[in-house]
PDB file of C-alpha atoms in Angstrom:
ATOM      1  CA  MET A1412      53.982  10.993 145.346  1.00 77.00           C
ATOM      2  CA  GLU A1413      57.116   9.498 146.855  1.00 80.00           C
ATOM      3  CA  ILE A1414      56.673   7.492 150.028  1.00 77.00           C
ATOM      4  CA  GLY A1415      58.101   4.404 151.702  1.00 78.00           C
ATOM      5  CA  ASP A1416      61.582   4.659 150.189  1.00 85.00           C
ATOM      6  CA  SER A1417      64.560   4.055 152.484  1.00 87.00           C
ATOM      7  CA  SER A1418      66.331   7.035 150.941  1.00 90.00           C
ATOM      8  CA  LEU A1419      63.680   9.354 152.401  1.00 83.00           C
ATOM      9  CA  PRO A1420      63.620  10.705 155.977  1.00 77.00           C
ATOM     10  CA  PHE A1421      61.658   8.914 158.689  1.00 74.00           C
ATOM     11  CA  GLY A1422      57.919   9.021 158.123  1.00 69.00           C
ATOM     12  CA  SER A1423      54.844   7.909 160.019  1.00 69.00           C
ATOM     13  CA  PHE A1424      53.775   4.291 159.602  1.00 69.00           C
ATOM     14  CA  ALA A1425      50.425   3.444 157.990  1.00 67.00           C
ATOM     15  CA  GLY A1426      48.352   2.705 161.075  1.00 66.00           C
ATOM     16  CA  GLY A1427      45.659   4.363 163.130  1.00 60.00           C
ATOM     17  CA  SER A1428      45.350   7.049 160.447  1.00 63.00           C
ATOM     18  CA  SER A1429      48.568   8.608 161.752  1.00 68.00           C
ATOM     19  CA  GLN A1430      49.847   8.810 158.199  1.00 74.00           C
ATOM     20  CA  THR A1431      46.811  10.830 157.160  1.00 73.00           C
ATOM     21  CA  ALA A1432      47.466  13.399 159.862  1.00 70.00           C
ATOM     22  CA  SER A1433      51.195  13.569 159.091  1.00 74.00           C
ATOM     23  CA  LEU A1434      50.808  13.932 155.326  1.00 79.00           C
ATOM     24  CA  GLY A1435      47.833  16.239 155.784  1.00 80.00           C
ATOM     25  CA  ALA A1436      49.915  18.623 157.876  1.00 82.00           C
ATOM     26  CA  ALA A1437      52.608  18.784 155.183  1.00 85.00           C
ATOM     27  CA  ILE A1438      50.053  19.270 152.413  1.00 86.00           C
ATOM     28  CA  SER A1439      48.359  22.005 154.436  1.00 86.00           C
ATOM     29  CA  ALA A1440      51.690  23.779 154.968  1.00 89.00           C
ATOM     30  CA  ALA A1441      52.559  23.531 151.266  1.00 92.00           C
ATOM     31  CA  SER A1442      49.097  24.793 150.308  1.00 92.00           C
ATOM     32  CA  THR A1443      49.472  27.818 152.569  1.00 92.00           C
ATOM     33  CA  SER A1444      52.853  28.555 151.007  1.00 94.00           C
ATOM     34  CA  LEU A1445      51.381  28.141 147.524  1.00 95.00           C
ATOM     35  CA  ALA A1446      48.527  30.536 148.278  1.00 95.00           C
ATOM     36  CA  GLY A1447      51.039  33.132 149.443  1.00 94.00           C
ATOM     37  CA  GLU A1448      53.090  32.755 146.253  1.00 94.00           C
ATOM     38  CA  LEU A1449      49.970  33.056 144.084  1.00 95.00           C
ATOM     39  CA  LEU A1450      48.926  36.234 145.879  1.00 94.00           C
ATOM     40  CA  ARG A1451      52.421  37.633 145.413  1.00 93.00           C
ATOM     41  CA  ILE A1452      52.572  37.066 141.657  1.00 93.00           C
ATOM     42  CA  ALA A1453      48.950  38.159 141.232  1.00 92.00           C
ATOM     43  CA  GLY A1454      50.028  41.707 142.036  1.00 90.00           C
ATOM     44  CA  ASN A1455      47.569  44.553 142.459  1.00 91.00           C
ATOM     45  CA  ASP A1456      45.593  44.088 139.238  1.00 89.00           C
ATOM     46  CA  THR A1457      43.443  41.320 140.690  1.00 93.00           C
ATOM     47  CA  PRO A1458      40.187  40.936 142.644  1.00 93.00           C
ATOM     48  CA  LEU A1459      42.372  39.427 145.374  1.00 94.00           C
ATOM     49  CA  ALA A1460      44.489  42.575 145.841  1.00 92.00           C
ATOM     50  CA  GLY A1461      45.177  43.409 149.466  1.00 91.00           C
ATOM     51  CA  LEU A1462      44.160  40.000 150.823  1.00 93.00           C
ATOM     52  CA  LYS A1463      46.442  37.960 153.045  1.00 93.00           C
ATOM     53  CA  VAL A1464      46.969  34.198 152.973  1.00 93.00           C
ATOM     54  CA  GLY A1465      44.613  33.591 155.888  1.00 91.00           C
ATOM     55  CA  GLU A1466      41.868  35.514 154.115  1.00 94.00           C
ATOM     56  CA  VAL A1467      41.718  33.361 150.959  1.00 95.00           C
ATOM     57  CA  GLU A1468      40.878  29.751 150.130  1.00 94.00           C
ATOM     58  CA  PHE A1469      41.221  27.471 147.115  1.00 94.00           C
ATOM     59  CA  PHE A1470      37.989  27.203 145.136  1.00 91.00           C
ATOM     60  CA  GLU A1471      37.017  26.285 141.563  1.00 88.00           C
ATOM     61  CA  GLU A1472      40.548  26.136 140.114  1.00 93.00           C
ATOM     62  CA  GLY A1473      41.567  29.377 141.754  1.00 94.00           C
ATOM     63  CA  LEU A1474      41.602  31.510 144.876  1.00 95.00           C
ATOM     64  CA  GLN A1475      38.729  33.373 146.460  1.00 95.00           C
ATOM     65  CA  SER A1476      38.178  35.580 149.485  1.00 94.00           C
ATOM     66  CA  ARG A1477      36.734  33.720 152.449  1.00 93.00           C
ATOM     67  CA  SER A1478      34.511  36.635 153.440  1.00 93.00           C
ATOM     68  CA  ALA A1479      33.616  37.839 149.916  1.00 93.00           C
ATOM     69  CA  PRO A1480      33.454  34.863 147.490  1.00 92.00           C
ATOM     70  CA  ALA A1481      32.853  37.219 144.559  1.00 93.00           C
ATOM     71  CA  ARG A1482      36.517  38.209 144.859  1.00 94.00           C
ATOM     72  CA  HIS A1483      37.833  35.232 142.924  1.00 94.00           C
ATOM     73  CA  GLU A1484      40.503  34.597 140.282  1.00 95.00           C
ATOM     74  CA  THR A1485      41.540  31.370 138.582  1.00 95.00           C
ATOM     75  CA  PHE A1486      45.053  29.942 138.622  1.00 95.00           C
ATOM     76  CA  ALA A1487      45.173  30.236 134.812  1.00 95.00           C
ATOM     77  CA  SER A1488      44.364  33.943 134.951  1.00 95.00           C
ATOM     78  CA  ILE A1489      46.987  34.632 137.623  1.00 95.00           C
ATOM     79  CA  LEU A1490      49.704  32.706 135.770  1.00 95.00           C
ATOM     80  CA  ARG A1491      48.826  34.262 132.426  1.00 93.00           C
ATOM     81  CA  ARG A1492      49.088  37.803 133.788  1.00 92.00           C
ATOM     82  CA  ALA A1493      52.363  36.959 135.548  1.00 91.00           C
ATOM     83  CA  ARG A1494      53.671  35.318 132.346  1.00 92.00           C
ATOM     84  CA  ARG A1495      54.370  32.104 134.207  1.00 93.00           C
ATOM     85  CA  ASP A1496      53.799  28.510 133.092  1.00 93.00           C
ATOM     86  CA  GLU A1497      53.687  27.152 136.598  1.00 93.00           C
ATOM     87  CA  VAL A1498      54.144  27.994 140.251  1.00 93.00           C
ATOM     88  CA  SER A1499      55.337  25.692 143.024  1.00 92.00           C
ATOM     89  CA  ALA A1500      55.723  25.734 146.790  1.00 93.00           C
ATOM     90  CA  THR A1501      57.027  23.440 149.523  1.00 92.00           C
ATOM     91  CA  GLY A1502      55.863  22.754 153.042  1.00 88.00           C
ATOM     92  CA  ALA A1503      56.813  20.470 155.903  1.00 84.00           C
ATOM     93  CA  SER A1504      54.956  18.997 158.851  1.00 79.00           C
ATOM     94  CA  GLY A1505      56.450  19.501 162.265  1.00 74.00           C
ATOM     95  CA  ALA A1506      56.316  17.302 165.330  1.00 72.00           C
ATOM     96  CA  PRO A1507      52.743  16.760 166.638  1.00 71.00           C
ATOM     97  CA  LEU A1508      53.270  18.990 169.652  1.00 74.00           C
ATOM     98  CA  GLU A1509      49.509  19.409 170.116  1.00 75.00           C
ATOM     99  CA  MET A1510      49.332  15.758 171.216  1.00 74.00           C
ATOM    100  CA  LEU A1511      51.537  16.590 174.214  1.00 80.00           C
ATOM    101  CA  LYS A1512      48.863  18.959 175.528  1.00 85.00           C
ATOM    102  CA  PHE A1513      45.554  17.579 174.300  1.00 83.00           C
ATOM    103  CA  ALA A1514      43.780  14.230 174.073  1.00 81.00           C
ATOM    104  CA  MET A1515      42.868  13.550 170.446  1.00 79.00           C
ATOM    105  CA  HIS A1516      40.529  10.570 170.505  1.00 85.00           C
ATOM    106  CA  SER A1517      37.799   9.720 168.025  1.00 88.00           C
ATOM    107  CA  THR A1518      34.495   8.457 169.434  1.00 93.00           C
ATOM    108  CA  SER A1519      31.538   6.467 168.140  1.00 95.00           C
ATOM    109  CA  ALA A1520      28.106   5.154 168.995  1.00 97.00           C
ATOM    110  CA  ILE A1521      26.950   1.849 167.469  1.00 98.00           C
ATOM    111  CA  PHE A1522      23.345   0.670 167.165  1.00 98.00           C
ATOM    112  CA  CYS A1523      22.225  -2.848 166.267  1.00 97.00           C
ATOM    113  CA  GLU A1524      18.925  -4.462 165.268  1.00 97.00           C
ATOM    114  CA  LEU A1525      18.824  -8.263 165.228  1.00 97.00           C
ATOM    115  CA  ARG A1526      16.732 -11.436 165.566  1.00 96.00           C
ATOM    116  CA  VAL A1527      17.420 -14.519 167.701  1.00 96.00           C
ATOM    117  CA  SER A1528      15.922 -17.943 166.962  1.00 95.00           C
ATOM    118  CA  GLU A1529      14.162 -19.435 169.997  1.00 92.00           C
ATOM    119  CA  VAL A1530      14.808 -22.934 168.634  1.00 93.00           C
ATOM    120  CA  THR A1531      18.440 -22.851 167.476  1.00 93.00           C
ATOM    121  CA  GLY A1532      19.833 -19.767 169.211  1.00 93.00           C
ATOM    122  CA  GLU A1533      20.982 -18.402 165.828  1.00 94.00           C
ATOM    123  CA  VAL A1534      21.636 -14.657 165.811  1.00 96.00           C
ATOM    124  CA  ARG A1535      20.825 -12.720 162.635  1.00 96.00           C
ATOM    125  CA  VAL A1536      21.883  -9.075 162.544  1.00 97.00           C
ATOM    126  CA  ASP A1537      19.467  -7.113 160.337  1.00 97.00           C
ATOM    127  CA  ARG A1538      20.913  -3.614 160.638  1.00 97.00           C
ATOM    128  CA  LEU A1539      23.939  -1.780 161.995  1.00 98.00           C
ATOM    129  CA  VAL A1540      24.186   1.988 162.382  1.00 98.00           C
ATOM    130  CA  GLY A1541      27.389   3.760 163.349  1.00 97.00           C
ATOM    131  CA  ALA A1542      27.663   7.421 164.334  1.00 97.00           C
ATOM    132  CA  PHE A1543      31.203   8.816 164.492  1.00 96.00           C
ATOM    133  CA  ASP A1544      32.962  11.932 165.740  1.00 95.00           C
ATOM    134  CA  CYS A1545      36.351  11.912 164.010  1.00 91.00           C
ATOM    135  CA  GLY A1546      36.922  15.551 163.234  1.00 91.00           C
ATOM    136  CA  ARG A1547      36.771  16.674 159.614  1.00 91.00           C
ATOM    137  CA  ILE A1548      36.203  13.859 157.118  1.00 93.00           C
ATOM    138  CA  LEU A1549      38.735  14.370 154.331  1.00 89.00           C
ATOM    139  CA  ASN A1550      37.287  11.861 151.861  1.00 91.00           C
ATOM    140  CA  PRO A1551      33.649  10.767 152.412  1.00 95.00           C
ATOM    141  CA  GLN A1552      33.889   7.804 150.035  1.00 96.00           C
ATOM    142  CA  THR A1553      36.964   6.191 151.567  1.00 92.00           C
ATOM    143  CA  ALA A1554      35.831   7.110 155.096  1.00 94.00           C
ATOM    144  CA  THR A1555      32.510   5.336 154.522  1.00 96.00           C
ATOM    145  CA  SER A1556      34.372   2.255 153.307  1.00 95.00           C
ATOM    146  CA  GLN A1557      36.690   2.380 156.337  1.00 93.00           C
ATOM    147  CA  PHE A1558      33.798   2.692 158.791  1.00 96.00           C
ATOM    148  CA  LYS A1559      31.793  -0.101 157.160  1.00 97.00           C
ATOM    149  CA  GLY A1560      34.823  -2.377 156.950  1.00 96.00           C
ATOM    150  CA  GLY A1561      35.508  -1.875 160.644  1.00 95.00           C
ATOM    151  CA  MET A1562      31.880  -2.586 161.535  1.00 97.00           C
ATOM    152  CA  ILE A1563      32.014  -5.834 159.539  1.00 97.00           C
ATOM    153  CA  MET A1564      35.134  -6.792 161.498  1.00 96.00           C
ATOM    154  CA  GLY A1565      33.206  -6.047 164.704  1.00 97.00           C
ATOM    155  CA  LEU A1566      30.392  -8.277 163.425  1.00 97.00           C
ATOM    156  CA  GLY A1567      32.870 -11.114 163.002  1.00 97.00           C
ATOM    157  CA  MET A1568      34.294 -10.466 166.455  1.00 97.00           C
ATOM    158  CA  ALA A1569      30.802 -10.742 167.948  1.00 97.00           C
ATOM    159  CA  LEU A1570      29.459 -13.796 166.126  1.00 96.00           C
ATOM    160  CA  THR A1571      32.016 -15.953 164.316  1.00 95.00           C
ATOM    161  CA  GLU A1572      35.705 -15.221 164.889  1.00 96.00           C
ATOM    162  CA  GLU A1573      37.498 -17.273 167.528  1.00 94.00           C
ATOM    163  CA  THR A1574      41.048 -18.468 168.144  1.00 94.00           C
ATOM    164  CA  LEU A1575      40.827 -22.119 169.219  1.00 93.00           C
ATOM    165  CA  LEU A1576      43.716 -23.348 171.354  1.00 94.00           C
ATOM    166  CA  ASP A1577      44.660 -26.972 171.983  1.00 95.00           C
ATOM    167  CA  GLU A1578      45.385 -26.846 175.722  1.00 93.00           C
ATOM    168  CA  ARG A1579      47.400 -30.065 175.549  1.00 95.00           C
ATOM    169  CA  SER A1580      49.975 -28.808 173.057  1.00 95.00           C
ATOM    170  CA  GLY A1581      49.438 -25.041 173.110  1.00 94.00           C
ATOM    171  CA  ARG A1582      48.875 -25.060 169.349  1.00 95.00           C
ATOM    172  CA  ILE A1583      46.406 -22.734 167.689  1.00 95.00           C
ATOM    173  CA  MET A1584      43.871 -24.909 165.871  1.00 94.00           C
ATOM    174  CA  SER A1585      41.985 -22.283 163.818  1.00 93.00           C
ATOM    175  CA  THR A1586      44.924 -21.325 161.620  1.00 93.00           C
ATOM    176  CA  SER A1587      43.181 -20.899 158.247  1.00 93.00           C
ATOM    177  CA  LEU A1588      39.989 -19.430 156.819  1.00 91.00           C
ATOM    178  CA  ALA A1589      38.568 -22.954 156.761  1.00 90.00           C
ATOM    179  CA  GLU A1590      38.437 -22.968 160.584  1.00 90.00           C
ATOM    180  CA  TYR A1591      38.643 -19.280 161.443  1.00 94.00           C
ATOM    181  CA  HIS A1592      35.302 -17.909 160.293  1.00 94.00           C
ATOM    182  CA  VAL A1593      35.067 -14.302 159.122  1.00 95.00           C
ATOM    183  CA  PRO A1594      31.802 -12.752 157.910  1.00 95.00           C
ATOM    184  CA  VAL A1595      30.967 -13.377 154.259  1.00 93.00           C
ATOM    185  CA  HIS A1596      28.609 -11.369 152.067  1.00 93.00           C
ATOM    186  CA  LEU A1597      25.469 -13.173 153.247  1.00 92.00           C
ATOM    187  CA  ASP A1598      26.397 -12.474 156.881  1.00 93.00           C
ATOM    188  CA  VAL A1599      26.679  -8.720 156.409  1.00 96.00           C
ATOM    189  CA  PRO A1600      23.486  -6.742 157.079  1.00 96.00           C
ATOM    190  CA  GLU A1601      22.469  -3.270 156.005  1.00 95.00           C
ATOM    191  CA  ILE A1602      25.079  -0.876 157.386  1.00 97.00           C
ATOM    192  CA  GLU A1603      24.578   2.868 157.736  1.00 97.00           C
ATOM    193  CA  VAL A1604      27.281   5.318 158.795  1.00 97.00           C
ATOM    194  CA  LEU A1605      27.097   8.994 159.675  1.00 96.00           C
ATOM    195  CA  TRP A1606      29.496  11.487 161.185  1.00 97.00           C
ATOM    196  CA  THR A1607      29.581  14.918 162.789  1.00 96.00           C
ATOM    197  CA  ASP A1608      32.264  16.343 160.443  1.00 94.00           C
ATOM    198  CA  ILE A1609      33.221  18.905 163.081  1.00 94.00           C
ATOM    199  CA  PRO A1610      36.871  19.936 162.513  1.00 92.00           C
ATOM    200  CA  ASP A1611      39.222  19.350 165.423  1.00 89.00           C
ATOM    201  CA  PRO A1612      40.739  22.794 166.130  1.00 88.00           C
ATOM    202  CA  ARG A1613      44.007  21.217 167.340  1.00 83.00           C
ATOM    203  CA  ALA A1614      44.624  18.766 164.482  1.00 80.00           C
ATOM    204  CA  PRO A1615      46.091  19.306 160.987  1.00 75.00           C
ATOM    205  CA  LEU A1616      43.221  19.948 158.560  1.00 82.00           C
ATOM    206  CA  GLY A1617      40.879  19.374 161.505  1.00 87.00           C
ATOM    207  CA  ALA A1618      41.070  15.592 160.972  1.00 86.00           C
ATOM    208  CA  ARG A1619      41.538  12.808 163.518  1.00 84.00           C
ATOM    209  CA  GLY A1620      42.205   9.114 163.011  1.00 81.00           C
ATOM    210  CA  ILE A1621      39.426   6.753 161.913  1.00 86.00           C
ATOM    211  CA  GLY A1622      41.663   3.699 161.578  1.00 81.00           C
ATOM    212  CA  GLU A1623      39.908   1.230 163.921  1.00 86.00           C
ATOM    213  CA  ILE A1624      37.037   3.280 165.344  1.00 91.00           C
ATOM    214  CA  GLY A1625      34.529   1.356 163.190  1.00 93.00           C
ATOM    215  CA  ILE A1626      35.269  -1.858 165.118  1.00 95.00           C
ATOM    216  CA  THR A1627      34.971  -0.320 168.568  1.00 90.00           C
ATOM    217  CA  GLY A1628      31.602  -0.928 170.182  1.00 95.00           C
ATOM    218  CA  VAL A1629      30.108  -3.235 167.532  1.00 97.00           C
ATOM    219  CA  ALA A1630      30.488  -6.462 169.524  1.00 97.00           C
ATOM    220  CA  ALA A1631      29.135  -4.749 172.638  1.00 97.00           C
ATOM    221  CA  ALA A1632      26.146  -3.399 170.701  1.00 98.00           C
ATOM    222  CA  ILE A1633      25.364  -6.870 169.324  1.00 98.00           C
ATOM    223  CA  ALA A1634      25.725  -8.493 172.755  1.00 97.00           C
ATOM    224  CA  ASN A1635      23.440  -5.859 174.258  1.00 97.00           C
ATOM    225  CA  ALA A1636      20.891  -6.431 171.484  1.00 97.00           C
ATOM    226  CA  VAL A1637      20.967 -10.186 172.184  1.00 97.00           C
ATOM    227  CA  PHE A1638      20.363  -9.429 175.868  1.00 96.00           C
ATOM    228  CA  ASN A1639      17.488  -7.117 174.922  1.00 96.00           C
ATOM    229  CA  ALA A1640      15.955  -9.851 172.739  1.00 95.00           C
ATOM    230  CA  THR A1641      16.443 -12.829 175.052  1.00 94.00           C
ATOM    231  CA  GLY A1642      17.160 -11.526 178.538  1.00 93.00           C
ATOM    232  CA  ARG A1643      20.389 -13.543 178.482  1.00 92.00           C
ATOM    233  CA  ARG A1644      23.630 -11.743 179.261  1.00 94.00           C
ATOM    234  CA  ILE A1645      26.615 -13.330 177.484  1.00 94.00           C
ATOM    235  CA  ARG A1646      30.072 -11.961 178.259  1.00 93.00           C
ATOM    236  CA  ASP A1647      32.182 -14.425 176.278  1.00 94.00           C
ATOM    237  CA  LEU A1648      32.716 -13.855 172.551  1.00 95.00           C
ATOM    238  CA  PRO A1649      31.814 -15.054 169.999  1.00 96.00           C
ATOM    239  CA  LEU A1650      28.069 -15.372 170.651  1.00 96.00           C
ATOM    240  CA  THR A1651      27.733 -18.902 169.302  1.00 93.00           C
ATOM    241  CA  LEU A1652      24.530 -20.953 169.335  1.00 93.00           C
ATOM    242  CA  ASP A1653      25.509 -23.046 172.345  1.00 92.00           C
ATOM    243  CA  LYS A1654      26.200 -19.959 174.458  1.00 93.00           C
ATOM    244  CA  VAL A1655      22.914 -18.313 173.527  1.00 93.00           C
ATOM    245  CA  LEU A1656      20.904 -21.460 174.395  1.00 91.00           C
ATOM    246  CA  ALA A1657      22.892 -22.276 177.543  1.00 85.00           C
ATOM    247  CA  SER A1658      22.789 -18.832 179.099  1.00 60.00           C
TER     248      SER A1658
END
């Protein structure tokens, strides 16, 4: 992998999962080219004979027919018969022209279960559940981590994080982690994430961005849960003890 070198052409920045879509499109194009080259060198003495690129898929270290999985041959078998040590292909991603015609937004629904102390106004979140529609999930493990990380950031937004400004001097007072409070391990509740995994027909590999979607809606869900528990509607974040008791 070569990326981020000034000698290379312009590439997408790492933000909002735009890099995933850009690299995914190039990888998809190269994979399609590779499948075509494998079918070409496989010849006619193969279970894949007569199939076109769109009719096969990569599976178990080889190619197989999409409609008839029994028609399968490994890469090793194809290369051995063709007397080749390796095969390579290149592909490139084009401009995201689909974004000029279609909206490509990920969506989520966040659910929160919490307790509020009648005496101190302390809010304890017991459980967060996030349901996401982000197209095809390319890597479930890293996607789960991304979703959970975003939801923890939303938890901090709702309950602890605040930029304190000295109105006399205009200086920001909460400039370090000693004053700017982010959630720590004991603040983080049980978090569950789930997704639709429905491929977006207009996006490369069917995937859309999941960069910040985990944050979106968490603070609102927590504020709504506090309202449900106390009957007090607070519209100013974070939901500190004084605001909960004063509302």
